[in-house]
């Protein structure tokens, strides 16, 4: 089994890179953040408070979250059979996901599920905050993807605009800084750079440039053919 694990802060372009790499290499893409987001959405709907560690851990263990491809090949996220791909991307759910993911019981349940998904496939690209350090510590290739907070805030604002959500730049930047702080200082599996990860800082790069650079690293490190298959 080949596992490429990518961690990095919010807005670094992990999801886009992981999705593109998985497609280029014919691997399965695992968006671990989407699992925490789905849990946050469900907790919100049930009125479970973000500090209720016990109920959240129970919920995480029984959470019916699935990834399915639509007709165009786009990966969608389902919660209890409902397509929540857009609903889990609101600023409110982003903040809630960051808050609920601090709990040990929640993380244990999620990590177990993520490993189970990895065990079923021959090639995986996983991304999140702890995929290089906790979920897949023996990953074949580890990447730490990052960019300055200002660049990441600009990207996040653009993404939100694409969804028809208008948020002032200063507010997006503030939320990014708060999430960075919480994700990297929590006691349980904080976002840290694995010592054996390849660090990519992609300020000013397009997603195509980030993909090309990462593919180059994959070829060098994994002995993949010069021209990766597409589709
Ligand atoms: O990658 P993302 O922005 O979709 O993740 C949403 C939140 O989920 C993030 O702020 C922290 C949490 N998360 C986590 O704790 N561990 C992961 N492996 C992925 C996400």
PDB file of C-alpha atoms and ligand atoms in Angstrom, residues 6-11 14-15 29 31-37 40 88-89 93-102 106-107 110-111 114 127-132 135 156 179-180 182-183 186 188-191, ligand 1:
ATOM      1  CA  UNK A   6      -0.329  15.776   3.421  1.00  0.00           C
ATOM      2  CA  UNK A   7      -0.754  18.042   6.432  1.00  0.00           C
ATOM      3  CA  UNK A   8      -0.836  21.798   6.722  1.00  0.00           C
ATOM      4  CA  UNK A   9      -2.838  24.728   8.043  1.00  0.00           C
ATOM      5  CA  UNK A  10      -6.235  25.951   6.822  1.00  0.00           C
ATOM      6  CA  UNK A  11      -6.125  27.426   3.335  1.00  0.00           C
ATOM      7  CA  UNK A  14      -4.072  20.659   0.887  1.00  0.00           C
ATOM      8  CA  UNK A  15      -7.446  19.553  -0.367  1.00  0.00           C
ATOM      9  CA  UNK A  29      -8.417  10.621  -1.863  1.00  0.00           C
ATOM     10  CA  UNK A  31     -10.266  14.267   3.151  1.00  0.00           C
ATOM     11  CA  UNK A  32      -9.997  13.841   6.934  1.00  0.00           C
ATOM     12  CA  UNK A  33     -11.136  17.437   7.568  1.00  0.00           C
ATOM     13  CA  UNK A  34     -14.461  16.626   5.871  1.00  0.00           C
ATOM     14  CA  UNK A  35     -15.022  13.922   8.513  1.00  0.00           C
ATOM     15  CA  UNK A  36     -14.521  16.408  11.374  1.00  0.00           C
ATOM     16  CA  UNK A  37     -16.724  18.883   9.522  1.00  0.00           C
ATOM     17  CA  UNK A  40     -19.506  19.257  13.600  1.00  0.00           C
ATOM     18  CA  UNK A  88     -19.881  21.477   5.783  1.00  0.00           C
ATOM     19  CA  UNK A  89     -17.927  24.347   4.168  1.00  0.00           C
ATOM     20  CA  UNK A  93     -18.977  24.725  10.518  1.00  0.00           C
ATOM     21  CA  UNK A  94     -15.249  25.406   9.934  1.00  0.00           C
ATOM     22  CA  UNK A  95     -14.998  26.933  13.392  1.00  0.00           C
ATOM     23  CA  UNK A  96     -17.088  24.231  15.008  1.00  0.00           C
ATOM     24  CA  UNK A  97     -14.980  21.500  13.374  1.00  0.00           C
ATOM     25  CA  UNK A  98     -11.855  23.081  14.798  1.00  0.00           C
ATOM     26  CA  UNK A  99     -13.473  23.200  18.260  1.00  0.00           C
ATOM     27  CA  UNK A 100     -14.817  19.637  18.362  1.00  0.00           C
ATOM     28  CA  UNK A 101     -11.600  18.143  17.004  1.00  0.00           C
ATOM     29  CA  UNK A 102      -9.706  18.967  20.208  1.00  0.00           C
ATOM     30  CA  UNK A 106     -13.385  12.261  18.948  1.00  0.00           C
ATOM     31  CA  UNK A 107      -9.897  11.955  17.484  1.00  0.00           C
ATOM     32  CA  UNK A 110     -11.829   9.407  13.583  1.00  0.00           C
ATOM     33  CA  UNK A 111      -8.295   8.029  13.367  1.00  0.00           C
ATOM     34  CA  UNK A 114      -9.299   6.810   8.628  1.00  0.00           C
ATOM     35  CA  UNK A 127      -4.804  15.115   3.977  1.00  0.00           C
ATOM     36  CA  UNK A 128      -5.528  16.910   7.231  1.00  0.00           C
ATOM     37  CA  UNK A 129      -3.669  18.026  10.341  1.00  0.00           C
ATOM     38  CA  UNK A 130      -2.345  14.751  11.760  1.00  0.00           C
ATOM     39  CA  UNK A 131      -2.175  12.381   8.790  1.00  0.00           C
ATOM     40  CA  UNK A 132       1.649  12.540   8.659  1.00  0.00           C
ATOM     41  CA  UNK A 135      -2.935   8.547  11.361  1.00  0.00           C
ATOM     42  CA  UNK A 156     -10.248  31.253   1.645  1.00  0.00           C
ATOM     43  CA  UNK A 179      -7.880  28.242  13.701  1.00  0.00           C
ATOM     44  CA  UNK A 180      -4.089  28.024  13.234  1.00  0.00           C
ATOM     45  CA  UNK A 182      -6.217  26.253  18.084  1.00  0.00           C
ATOM     46  CA  UNK A 183      -5.178  23.503  15.645  1.00  0.00           C
ATOM     47  CA  UNK A 186      -4.273  21.712  21.298  1.00  0.00           C
ATOM     48  CA  UNK A 188      -4.323  16.070  21.296  1.00  0.00           C
ATOM     49  CA  UNK A 189      -2.526  15.598  17.968  1.00  0.00           C
ATOM     50  CA  UNK A 190      -1.779  19.250  17.286  1.00  0.00           C
ATOM     51  CA  UNK A 191      -0.851  20.309  13.766  1.00  0.00           C
TER      52      UNK A 191
HETATM   53  O1  LIG B   1      -8.875  20.741   6.668  1.00  0.00           O
HETATM   54  P1  LIG B   1     -10.166  21.399   7.092  1.00  0.00           P
HETATM   55  O2  LIG B   1     -10.080  22.888   7.110  1.00  0.00           O
HETATM   56  O3  LIG B   1     -11.339  20.898   6.295  1.00  0.00           O
HETATM   57  O4  LIG B   1     -10.430  20.895   8.605  1.00  0.00           O
HETATM   58  C1  LIG B   1     -11.468  21.419   9.416  1.00  0.00           C
HETATM   59  C2  LIG B   1     -11.079  21.332  10.892  1.00  0.00           C
HETATM   60  O5  LIG B   1     -11.024  19.953  11.279  1.00  0.00           O
HETATM   61  C3  LIG B   1      -9.717  21.900  11.237  1.00  0.00           C
HETATM   62  O6  LIG B   1      -9.801  23.246  11.687  1.00  0.00           O
HETATM   63  C4  LIG B   1      -9.200  21.016  12.331  1.00  0.00           C
HETATM   64  C5  LIG B   1      -9.928  19.727  12.163  1.00  0.00           C
HETATM   65  N1  LIG B   1      -9.093  18.651  11.614  1.00  0.00           N
HETATM   66  C6  LIG B   1      -8.324  17.946  12.503  1.00  0.00           C
HETATM   67  O7  LIG B   1      -8.321  18.262  13.680  1.00  0.00           O
HETATM   68  N2  LIG B   1      -7.580  16.888  12.067  1.00  0.00           N
HETATM   69  C7  LIG B   1      -7.565  16.547  10.775  1.00  0.00           C
HETATM   70  N3  LIG B   1      -6.835  15.498  10.381  1.00  0.00           N
HETATM   71  C8  LIG B   1      -8.327  17.283   9.836  1.00  0.00           C
HETATM   72  C9  LIG B   1      -9.070  18.354  10.295  1.00  0.00           C
END
